[in-house]
Amino acid sequence: MTKLSVAIVGAGMGGLATAAALHRSGIGVDVYEQASKFTRLGAGIQIGCNAMKVLRGLGLEGLMRASAFYPRSWNNREYDTGEVRFDMIFGEQAEARYGAPYLLGHRGDLHSALASAVPNELIHLDHRVVGIDERPDRGVTLRFANGKSIEADAVVAADGVHSFVKQQLFGQDEPNFTGRIAYRTVFPAALLNGYEIGDCTKWWGPDRHIVIYYVKPDRSEVYFVTSQPEPGFTVESWSAMGDVNELRKGFYDFHPEVRHVLAACPSVHKWALIDRNPQSHWSKGNITLLGDACHPMTPYMAQGAAMAIEDAAVLSRCLQGVDRDGVAGAFRRFEATRKERTSRVQLNSRTNTWLKERTDPDWVYGYDAWNEPLATREAA
Ligand SMILES: Cc1cc2nc3c(=O)[nH]c(=O)nc-3n(C[C@H](O)[C@H](O)[C@H](O)COP(=O)(O)OP(=O)(O)OC[C@H]3O[C@@H](n4cnc5c(N)ncnc54)[C@H](O)[C@@H]3O)c2cc1C
C-alpha cells in the first residue's frame, strides 16, 4: 500500500494538532497556511484535561506544564459581592480524576508547542487556498493564491469559522453574530503592584462577565476576557484594538478585584463573538472539515480549541491503515464518532451557564480521544 498523502488547510490549533497526530502515525502530511508568519497573539487559553490527554499523546505534556499555569480551581463568583457560586476545583484532585492536568496558558505557547511537533518542512506558509477540486482518479487538488497547486489523496480543512472549504463543499451561510463582544488582553502581573488576585475567576454579572487568570507558571502574566452586549459590532480580528476606558466604564460596578485588574491593564483587543448551529455534514468524498470549520462555538466553556485538538486524535485513528479508496469512509466514521459530542458542547456553550452553579463536568473533562470507541464502520 502506498503511503497516504493528506493536505491540511490551516495551521491553527486544529490543523497543527492534526498534522502532529498524522505525522506520528506515519501518514504523509503537509499543512498549508495563508499567513506568511506565525504571530504571538495576546490571549490566554484554558487547556482542559481532555485536551491535555491528546497533547500528552503528541509528546507535548512536558512543554505545556513548563510554560502554563496550574490553577487550584476555576472559581465562579458574583460580580459585585464576590460571593462564591461554584468553585470548580482543578489542581491535583482533577488531575487524578481525569488523568491529566487542567492548565491555563498563553495561546502563543500552545500554538508553538503544537508547531514543534510538526517538522518545519511540512508547514507551508503564505499558501492561501483559493480553489479545491476532487477527481475520483487523482485525489484532491488545492490551488493557492500564490499561483501554486498540489494534489493529495485527502484534504482536512482546518481553516476556521469562515472556512473557505466549507463554503465550497456546502455553500455559503453567515455565522450567527451573538450581539456580544469580548475584550481581552495579556499583560505583566507586575502592573498589579502586588495586588493579589485569584488563580482563575469568572465574575458573573447580570448581562456581562469577565474571566481573569494567570497564564505563566510563575504568575508573571495575567489574562482576561469579557463578554458583554454590543449589537452592531461585527469585527472579528485577533488584532482589532478596543478602548480601555470604555471597558472600565462597562465594569464600573464590579468587585474591587475586577476594577483593580482593569485599572492596571494598558490596552485591550476587541472581538465580536460568533458561533454556528451544528452542521449536518462535515465531509464530502475525500475532503473533511475539522475544528472551528465545522463546529465553531462561543468561548463560554473554554472548549473550542479542545474540541479541535480532540478531533485531531480521533481523525488520526480513523485514517490508520486506510488507503485513498478508504478515505471517504474514514471521514464519515470520524464525523459519526465526533458529531454528537461537539454539537453538545456547541449548544451548551451558547447558553453561557457552564460552571455557573454546581455542575458535573465529567462528560467534558473525562473524555479520552485516544481511547474513546470509534463509531462502527456501518454507522459511518
Ligand atoms: C475570545 C476567545 C477565547 C477562547 N478561549 C478558549 C479557551 O480558553 N479554550 C479553548 O479550548 N478554546 C478557546 N477558544 C476557541 C478557540 O480559539 C478556537 O476554537 C480554535 O482556535 C479553533 O481552532 P481551528 O484550528 O479550528 O481554527 P483557527 O484557530 O481559526 O485556525 C484556522 C487557520 O486557518 C487559516 N486559514 C483560514 N483560511 C485559510 C485558507 N483559505 N487557506 C489557508 N489557510 C487558511 C487561518 O489563517 C488560521 O491559521 C476561544 C475563542 C475566542 C474567540
Short mmCIF file of C-alpha atoms and ligand atoms in Angstrom, two decimals:
data_model
loop_
_atom_site.label_atom_id
_atom_site.label_comp_id
_atom_site.label_asym_id
_atom_site.label_seq_id
_atom_site.Cartn_x
_atom_site.Cartn_y
_atom_site.Cartn_z
CA MET A 1 0.00 0.00 0.00
CA THR A 2 1.48 3.41 -0.91
CA LYS A 3 1.66 5.96 1.87
CA LEU A 4 -1.46 8.08 2.13
CA SER A 5 -0.91 11.80 1.46
CA VAL A 6 -3.03 14.26 3.43
CA ALA A 7 -3.10 18.02 2.86
CA ILE A 8 -4.27 20.14 5.78
CA VAL A 9 -5.65 23.62 5.18
CA GLY A 10 -4.88 25.98 8.07
CA ALA A 11 -2.10 25.90 10.70
CA GLY A 12 -4.24 26.94 13.68
CA MET A 13 -4.69 24.73 16.75
CA GLY A 14 -6.74 22.13 14.86
CA GLY A 15 -4.56 21.99 11.74
CA LEU A 16 -1.29 21.66 13.66
CA ALA A 17 -2.68 19.10 16.11
CA THR A 18 -3.93 17.02 13.17
CA ALA A 19 -0.60 17.32 11.36
CA ALA A 20 1.23 16.22 14.51
CA ALA A 21 -1.10 13.26 15.06
CA LEU A 22 -0.96 12.07 11.43
CA HIS A 23 2.82 12.51 11.25
CA ARG A 24 3.27 10.46 14.42
CA SER A 25 1.19 7.66 12.98
CA GLY A 26 3.27 7.52 9.80
CA ILE A 27 0.79 9.17 7.43
CA GLY A 28 2.21 11.62 4.84
CA VAL A 29 1.06 15.13 5.68
CA ASP A 30 1.58 18.75 4.60
CA VAL A 31 -0.02 21.87 6.10
CA TYR A 32 -0.93 24.93 4.02
CA GLU A 33 -1.41 28.20 5.90
CA GLN A 34 -2.42 31.55 4.45
CA ALA A 35 -0.39 33.66 6.91
CA SER A 36 3.18 34.50 5.93
CA LYS A 37 4.40 34.06 9.52
CA PHE A 38 3.10 32.95 12.90
CA THR A 39 2.37 35.84 15.26
CA ARG A 40 2.14 35.55 19.03
CA LEU A 41 -1.40 36.74 19.81
CA GLY A 42 -2.04 38.42 23.16
CA ALA A 43 -4.51 35.92 24.51
CA GLY A 44 -4.78 33.20 27.10
CA ILE A 45 -6.26 29.78 26.60
CA GLN A 46 -7.69 27.24 29.02
CA ILE A 47 -6.44 23.77 28.19
CA GLY A 48 -8.95 21.30 29.57
CA CYS A 49 -7.88 17.87 30.92
CA ASN A 50 -9.49 16.34 27.81
CA ALA A 51 -7.22 18.40 25.52
CA MET A 52 -4.20 17.69 27.71
CA LYS A 53 -4.69 13.94 27.20
CA VAL A 54 -4.35 14.49 23.45
CA LEU A 55 -1.31 16.75 23.92
CA ARG A 56 0.32 14.06 26.08
CA GLY A 57 -0.11 11.58 23.21
CA LEU A 58 1.61 14.10 20.92
CA GLY A 59 4.58 14.31 23.33
CA LEU A 60 3.74 17.89 24.41
CA GLU A 61 2.75 17.49 28.06
CA GLY A 62 6.18 18.49 29.41
CA LEU A 63 6.34 21.62 27.25
CA MET A 64 2.87 22.71 28.33
CA ARG A 65 3.46 22.05 32.03
CA ALA A 66 6.65 24.13 31.80
CA SER A 67 5.02 27.10 30.06
CA ALA A 68 1.48 27.22 31.51
CA PHE A 69 -0.13 27.95 34.89
CA TYR A 70 -1.51 25.13 37.06
CA PRO A 71 -4.58 26.61 38.81
CA ARG A 72 -6.09 25.48 42.07
CA SER A 73 -9.57 25.96 40.61
CA TRP A 74 -11.87 27.84 38.24
CA ASN A 75 -13.82 29.92 40.74
CA ASN A 76 -17.24 31.36 39.85
CA ARG A 77 -18.19 34.47 41.83
CA GLU A 78 -20.93 37.12 41.95
CA TYR A 79 -19.83 40.19 40.06
CA ASP A 80 -20.36 42.68 42.91
CA THR A 81 -20.32 40.93 46.30
CA GLY A 82 -17.75 38.34 45.26
CA GLU A 83 -19.87 35.60 46.81
CA VAL A 84 -18.72 32.20 45.55
CA ARG A 85 -21.36 30.49 43.36
CA PHE A 86 -19.34 27.37 42.48
CA ASP A 87 -15.63 26.74 42.92
CA MET A 88 -14.65 24.09 40.35
CA ILE A 89 -11.57 22.52 41.89
CA PHE A 90 -8.80 21.60 39.45
CA GLY A 91 -5.17 21.07 40.57
CA GLU A 92 -4.13 17.59 41.70
CA GLN A 93 -7.66 16.49 42.53
CA ALA A 94 -8.91 16.95 38.95
CA GLU A 95 -5.68 15.59 37.54
CA ALA A 96 -6.20 12.35 39.48
CA ARG A 97 -9.86 12.15 38.47
CA TYR A 98 -9.47 12.92 34.75
CA GLY A 99 -5.98 11.58 34.16
CA ALA A 100 -4.44 14.87 33.02
CA PRO A 101 -3.94 18.39 34.39
CA TYR A 102 -6.10 21.45 33.67
CA LEU A 103 -3.74 24.21 32.51
CA LEU A 104 -4.05 27.92 31.74
CA GLY A 105 -1.63 29.04 29.07
CA HIS A 106 -0.67 31.71 26.63
CA ARG A 107 -2.25 30.96 23.26
CA GLY A 108 1.13 31.58 21.60
CA ASP A 109 2.78 28.94 23.82
CA LEU A 110 0.18 26.31 22.92
CA HIS A 111 0.49 27.17 19.24
CA SER A 112 4.32 26.95 19.37
CA ALA A 113 4.15 23.64 21.21
CA LEU A 114 1.88 22.20 18.51
CA ALA A 115 4.12 23.61 15.75
CA SER A 116 7.15 21.98 17.41
CA ALA A 117 5.52 18.57 16.89
CA VAL A 118 5.40 19.07 13.10
CA PRO A 119 8.65 19.13 11.08
CA ASN A 120 9.20 22.62 9.64
CA GLU A 121 9.39 21.42 6.06
CA LEU A 122 5.81 20.13 6.28
CA ILE A 123 4.37 23.60 7.10
CA HIS A 124 3.91 25.81 4.04
CA LEU A 125 3.25 29.44 4.97
CA ASP A 126 1.90 32.02 2.52
CA HIS A 127 -0.35 29.39 0.92
CA ARG A 128 -3.94 30.67 0.90
CA VAL A 129 -6.26 28.09 -0.62
CA VAL A 130 -8.44 29.65 -3.33
CA GLY A 131 -9.62 26.53 -5.17
CA ILE A 132 -10.38 22.90 -4.38
CA ASP A 133 -11.43 20.08 -6.74
CA GLU A 134 -11.81 16.39 -6.23
CA ARG A 135 -11.40 13.87 -9.04
CA PRO A 136 -12.05 10.17 -8.38
CA ASP A 137 -8.87 9.01 -10.13
CA ARG A 138 -6.48 11.75 -8.94
CA GLY A 139 -7.47 12.64 -5.41
CA VAL A 140 -7.93 16.28 -4.42
CA THR A 141 -6.28 19.34 -5.96
CA LEU A 142 -5.70 22.50 -3.94
CA ARG A 143 -4.97 25.79 -5.69
CA PHE A 144 -3.30 28.67 -3.86
CA ALA A 145 -3.36 32.45 -4.19
CA ASN A 146 0.42 32.35 -4.86
CA GLY A 147 -0.24 30.52 -8.14
CA LYS A 148 0.90 27.08 -6.97
CA SER A 149 -1.20 23.94 -6.72
CA ILE A 150 -0.79 20.49 -5.17
CA GLU A 151 -2.52 17.12 -5.25
CA ALA A 152 -3.20 14.89 -2.25
CA ASP A 153 -5.19 11.75 -1.53
CA ALA A 154 -7.22 13.58 1.10
CA VAL A 155 -7.81 17.11 2.43
CA VAL A 156 -8.56 18.13 6.02
CA ALA A 157 -9.90 21.68 6.15
CA ALA A 158 -8.99 23.24 9.49
CA ASP A 159 -9.47 26.73 8.12
CA GLY A 160 -11.55 28.18 10.94
CA VAL A 161 -15.02 29.61 11.40
CA HIS A 162 -15.07 31.31 7.97
CA SER A 163 -13.83 28.16 6.25
CA PHE A 164 -13.35 28.63 2.51
CA VAL A 165 -13.50 24.87 2.03
CA LYS A 166 -16.81 24.56 3.90
CA GLN A 167 -18.25 27.19 1.59
CA GLN A 168 -17.04 25.27 -1.48
CA LEU A 169 -18.47 21.97 -0.22
CA PHE A 170 -21.76 23.06 1.31
CA GLY A 171 -22.43 26.63 0.12
CA GLN A 172 -22.25 30.00 1.80
CA ASP A 173 -24.05 30.78 5.05
CA GLU A 174 -23.50 33.54 7.55
CA PRO A 175 -22.31 32.77 11.09
CA ASN A 176 -24.53 33.75 13.99
CA PHE A 177 -23.38 37.10 15.40
CA THR A 178 -24.37 36.93 19.06
CA GLY A 179 -24.62 40.71 19.50
CA ARG A 180 -21.88 40.37 22.12
CA ILE A 181 -18.23 41.28 22.13
CA ALA A 182 -15.14 40.17 24.04
CA TYR A 183 -12.39 42.44 25.30
CA ARG A 184 -9.20 40.54 26.01
CA THR A 185 -5.56 41.14 26.79
CA VAL A 186 -2.45 39.62 28.37
CA PHE A 187 -0.27 41.92 30.48
CA PRO A 188 2.58 41.70 33.04
CA ALA A 189 1.28 40.86 36.52
CA ALA A 190 3.84 43.35 37.88
CA LEU A 191 1.36 46.08 36.81
CA LEU A 192 -0.97 44.88 39.59
CA ASN A 193 1.58 46.31 42.06
CA GLY A 194 1.44 43.34 44.38
CA TYR A 195 -2.39 43.18 44.48
CA GLU A 196 -3.37 39.52 44.89
CA ILE A 197 -5.96 38.01 42.56
CA GLY A 198 -7.49 34.52 42.32
CA ASP A 199 -5.87 31.82 40.17
CA CYS A 200 -8.80 31.79 37.74
CA THR A 201 -12.09 33.56 38.40
CA LYS A 202 -15.20 34.09 36.33
CA TRP A 203 -17.14 37.07 37.69
CA TRP A 204 -20.82 36.67 36.73
CA GLY A 205 -22.78 39.91 36.21
CA PRO A 206 -26.40 40.32 35.09
CA ASP A 207 -25.65 40.85 31.38
CA ARG A 208 -21.86 40.51 31.22
CA HIS A 209 -18.94 38.63 32.72
CA ILE A 210 -15.18 38.68 32.92
CA VAL A 211 -12.78 35.74 33.31
CA ILE A 212 -9.35 36.54 34.79
CA TYR A 213 -6.44 34.12 35.13
CA TYR A 214 -2.66 33.75 35.14
CA VAL A 215 -1.04 32.25 32.06
CA LYS A 216 2.52 31.60 33.30
CA PRO A 217 3.73 29.10 35.94
CA ASP A 218 5.36 31.93 37.96
CA ARG A 219 2.22 34.13 37.78
CA SER A 220 4.15 36.73 35.79
CA GLU A 221 1.40 37.33 33.21
CA VAL A 222 -2.34 37.90 33.62
CA TYR A 223 -5.06 37.42 31.02
CA PHE A 224 -8.69 38.44 30.98
CA VAL A 225 -11.54 38.03 28.57
CA THR A 226 -15.01 39.58 28.85
CA SER A 227 -18.39 39.08 27.24
CA GLN A 228 -20.86 41.95 27.07
CA PRO A 229 -23.61 43.20 24.76
CA GLU A 230 -22.69 45.41 21.83
CA PRO A 231 -25.06 44.61 18.97
CA GLY A 232 -23.82 46.02 15.70
CA PHE A 233 -20.10 45.42 16.33
CA THR A 234 -19.09 42.69 13.91
CA VAL A 235 -15.31 42.97 13.62
CA GLU A 236 -13.70 39.66 14.31
CA SER A 237 -9.99 40.05 14.27
CA TRP A 238 -7.33 38.94 16.69
CA SER A 239 -5.61 42.31 16.13
CA ALA A 240 -8.51 44.85 16.39
CA MET A 241 -7.96 47.17 19.37
CA GLY A 242 -10.61 48.28 21.90
CA ASP A 243 -10.87 51.35 24.13
CA VAL A 244 -9.71 50.50 27.63
CA ASN A 245 -11.72 53.39 29.18
CA GLU A 246 -14.93 52.12 27.55
CA LEU A 247 -14.16 48.72 29.00
CA ARG A 248 -13.58 50.12 32.51
CA LYS A 249 -16.87 52.04 32.30
CA GLY A 250 -18.72 48.84 31.39
CA PHE A 251 -17.46 47.14 34.57
CA TYR A 252 -17.71 50.12 36.96
CA ASP A 253 -20.00 48.25 39.38
CA PHE A 254 -17.93 45.04 39.53
CA HIS A 255 -15.98 43.85 42.59
CA PRO A 256 -12.82 45.83 43.51
CA GLU A 257 -10.62 42.90 42.38
CA VAL A 258 -12.00 43.22 38.84
CA ARG A 259 -11.71 47.00 38.86
CA HIS A 260 -8.10 46.76 40.04
CA VAL A 261 -7.21 44.43 37.15
CA LEU A 262 -8.95 46.69 34.61
CA ALA A 263 -7.25 49.79 36.03
CA ALA A 264 -3.86 48.08 35.64
CA CYS A 265 -4.25 46.81 32.07
CA PRO A 266 -2.55 49.03 29.50
CA SER A 267 -4.51 48.10 26.35
CA VAL A 268 -7.14 45.68 25.09
CA HIS A 269 -8.28 43.90 21.97
CA LYS A 270 -11.93 43.72 20.98
CA TRP A 271 -13.62 40.84 19.19
CA ALA A 272 -17.19 40.08 18.06
CA LEU A 273 -18.45 36.74 19.41
CA ILE A 274 -19.98 34.38 16.87
CA ASP A 275 -20.97 30.75 16.53
CA ARG A 276 -22.97 28.48 14.24
CA ASN A 277 -25.55 25.78 14.66
CA PRO A 278 -24.25 22.22 14.50
CA GLN A 279 -23.53 21.43 10.87
CA SER A 280 -25.37 18.48 9.30
CA HIS A 281 -22.40 17.16 7.25
CA TRP A 282 -18.68 17.60 7.69
CA SER A 283 -17.27 15.69 4.73
CA LYS A 284 -17.74 15.03 1.04
CA GLY A 285 -15.66 12.32 -0.61
CA ASN A 286 -12.03 12.67 0.41
CA ILE A 287 -12.44 16.15 1.93
CA THR A 288 -13.42 16.78 5.54
CA LEU A 289 -13.79 19.80 7.79
CA LEU A 290 -12.29 19.84 11.31
CA GLY A 291 -12.30 22.21 14.32
CA ASP A 292 -14.00 25.60 14.04
CA ALA A 293 -14.58 24.97 10.33
CA CYS A 294 -17.35 22.51 11.30
CA HIS A 295 -18.21 23.29 14.95
CA PRO A 296 -17.42 26.90 15.88
CA MET A 297 -18.72 27.88 19.31
CA THR A 298 -18.84 30.75 21.76
CA PRO A 299 -15.89 30.64 24.20
CA TYR A 300 -18.02 30.20 27.35
CA MET A 301 -16.95 26.62 28.09
CA ALA A 302 -13.34 27.28 27.01
CA GLN A 303 -13.57 24.19 24.81
CA GLY A 304 -13.32 25.34 21.16
CA ALA A 305 -9.64 24.56 20.71
CA ALA A 306 -10.00 21.49 22.93
CA MET A 307 -12.65 20.12 20.51
CA ALA A 308 -10.34 20.77 17.53
CA ILE A 309 -7.48 19.02 19.35
CA GLU A 310 -9.70 16.04 20.22
CA ASP A 311 -10.79 15.91 16.55
CA ALA A 312 -7.14 15.54 15.56
CA ALA A 313 -6.61 12.42 17.67
CA VAL A 314 -9.86 10.77 16.54
CA LEU A 315 -9.22 11.58 12.87
CA SER A 316 -5.74 10.07 13.02
CA ARG A 317 -7.22 6.88 14.48
CA CYS A 318 -9.87 6.72 11.73
CA LEU A 319 -7.21 7.09 8.99
CA GLN A 320 -4.97 4.36 10.40
CA GLY A 321 -4.26 1.68 7.78
CA VAL A 322 -6.53 3.36 5.21
CA ASP A 323 -5.65 3.87 1.52
CA ARG A 324 -7.04 6.51 -0.85
CA ASP A 325 -10.15 4.44 -1.57
CA GLY A 326 -10.89 4.13 2.14
CA VAL A 327 -10.60 7.82 2.95
CA ALA A 328 -14.24 8.80 2.35
CA GLY A 329 -15.41 6.02 4.70
CA ALA A 330 -12.81 7.02 7.31
CA PHE A 331 -14.00 10.63 7.17
CA ARG A 332 -17.63 9.53 7.65
CA ARG A 333 -16.51 7.44 10.61
CA PHE A 334 -14.67 10.43 12.08
CA GLU A 335 -17.81 12.56 11.77
CA ALA A 336 -20.03 9.81 13.22
CA THR A 337 -17.68 9.44 16.20
CA ARG A 338 -17.38 13.14 16.94
CA LYS A 339 -20.54 15.00 16.00
CA GLU A 340 -22.75 14.20 18.97
CA ARG A 341 -20.09 15.42 21.39
CA THR A 342 -19.06 18.58 19.54
CA SER A 343 -22.73 19.54 18.96
CA ARG A 344 -23.46 19.11 22.65
CA VAL A 345 -20.52 21.35 23.59
CA GLN A 346 -21.51 23.92 20.93
CA LEU A 347 -25.10 24.15 22.20
CA ASN A 348 -24.12 24.11 25.87
CA SER A 349 -21.55 26.81 25.31
CA ARG A 350 -24.16 29.03 23.73
CA THR A 351 -26.23 29.08 26.95
CA ASN A 352 -23.29 30.54 28.94
CA THR A 353 -24.15 28.57 32.05
CA TRP A 354 -21.09 26.30 32.29
CA LEU A 355 -19.94 26.05 35.96
CA LYS A 356 -22.22 28.94 36.96
CA GLU A 357 -23.84 26.62 39.51
CA ARG A 358 -22.60 23.29 40.86
CA THR A 359 -22.00 21.23 37.69
CA ASP A 360 -20.88 17.68 36.97
CA PRO A 361 -18.18 18.26 34.34
CA ASP A 362 -17.07 14.62 33.93
CA TRP A 363 -18.52 14.30 30.41
CA VAL A 364 -16.32 17.15 29.20
CA TYR A 365 -13.01 16.61 31.00
CA GLY A 366 -13.22 12.81 31.29
CA TYR A 367 -13.19 12.21 27.51
CA ASP A 368 -10.09 10.48 26.16
CA ALA A 369 -9.85 10.97 22.39
CA TRP A 370 -7.14 8.32 22.04
CA ASN A 371 -9.31 5.61 23.59
CA GLU A 372 -12.99 6.51 23.09
CA PRO A 373 -14.71 3.86 20.96
CA LEU A 374 -14.88 4.82 17.28
CA ALA A 375 -18.24 4.65 15.51
CA THR A 376 -18.71 1.32 13.74
CA ARG A 377 -17.96 1.33 10.04
CA GLU A 378 -21.67 0.58 9.42
CA ALA A 379 -22.76 3.68 11.39
CA ALA A 380 -20.45 5.76 9.25
C1 LIG B 1 -12.19 35.11 22.92
C2 LIG B 1 -11.98 33.64 22.73
C3 LIG B 1 -11.49 32.85 23.77
C4 LIG B 1 -11.31 31.46 23.60
N1 LIG B 1 -10.84 30.71 24.65
C5 LIG B 1 -10.68 29.37 24.51
C6 LIG B 1 -10.19 28.58 25.59
O1 LIG B 1 -9.89 29.09 26.68
N2 LIG B 1 -10.04 27.23 25.40
C7 LIG B 1 -10.35 26.63 24.20
O2 LIG B 1 -10.20 25.40 24.07
N3 LIG B 1 -10.82 27.37 23.15
C8 LIG B 1 -10.98 28.71 23.27
N4 LIG B 1 -11.45 29.47 22.22
C9 LIG B 1 -11.77 28.79 20.94
C10 LIG B 1 -10.54 28.57 20.07
O3 LIG B 1 -9.84 29.78 19.91
C11 LIG B 1 -10.95 28.03 18.70
O4 LIG B 1 -11.92 27.04 18.83
C12 LIG B 1 -9.72 27.44 17.98
O5 LIG B 1 -8.79 28.45 17.72
C13 LIG B 1 -10.15 26.74 16.70
O6 LIG B 1 -9.00 26.24 16.04
P1 LIG B 1 -9.05 25.94 14.47
O7 LIG B 1 -7.69 25.41 14.16
O8 LIG B 1 -10.24 25.13 14.14
O9 LIG B 1 -9.29 27.36 13.78
P2 LIG B 1 -8.36 28.66 13.80
O10 LIG B 1 -7.61 28.75 15.08
O11 LIG B 1 -9.25 29.79 13.40
O12 LIG B 1 -7.30 28.41 12.65
C14 LIG B 1 -7.63 28.46 11.28
C15 LIG B 1 -6.35 28.65 10.48
O13 LIG B 1 -6.66 28.52 9.09
C16 LIG B 1 -6.01 29.55 8.37
N5 LIG B 1 -6.79 29.76 7.13
C17 LIG B 1 -8.04 30.27 7.02
N6 LIG B 1 -8.43 30.28 5.73
C18 LIG B 1 -7.41 29.76 5.01
C19 LIG B 1 -7.20 29.50 3.60
N7 LIG B 1 -8.16 29.78 2.68
N8 LIG B 1 -6.03 28.95 3.21
C20 LIG B 1 -5.05 28.64 4.13
N9 LIG B 1 -5.18 28.89 5.46
C21 LIG B 1 -6.35 29.42 5.89
C22 LIG B 1 -6.04 30.73 9.33
O14 LIG B 1 -5.07 31.71 8.98
C23 LIG B 1 -5.76 30.04 10.66
O15 LIG B 1 -4.36 29.92 10.91
C24 LIG B 1 -11.63 30.86 22.36
C25 LIG B 1 -12.11 31.64 21.31
C26 LIG B 1 -12.29 33.01 21.48
C27 LIG B 1 -12.83 33.82 20.34
#
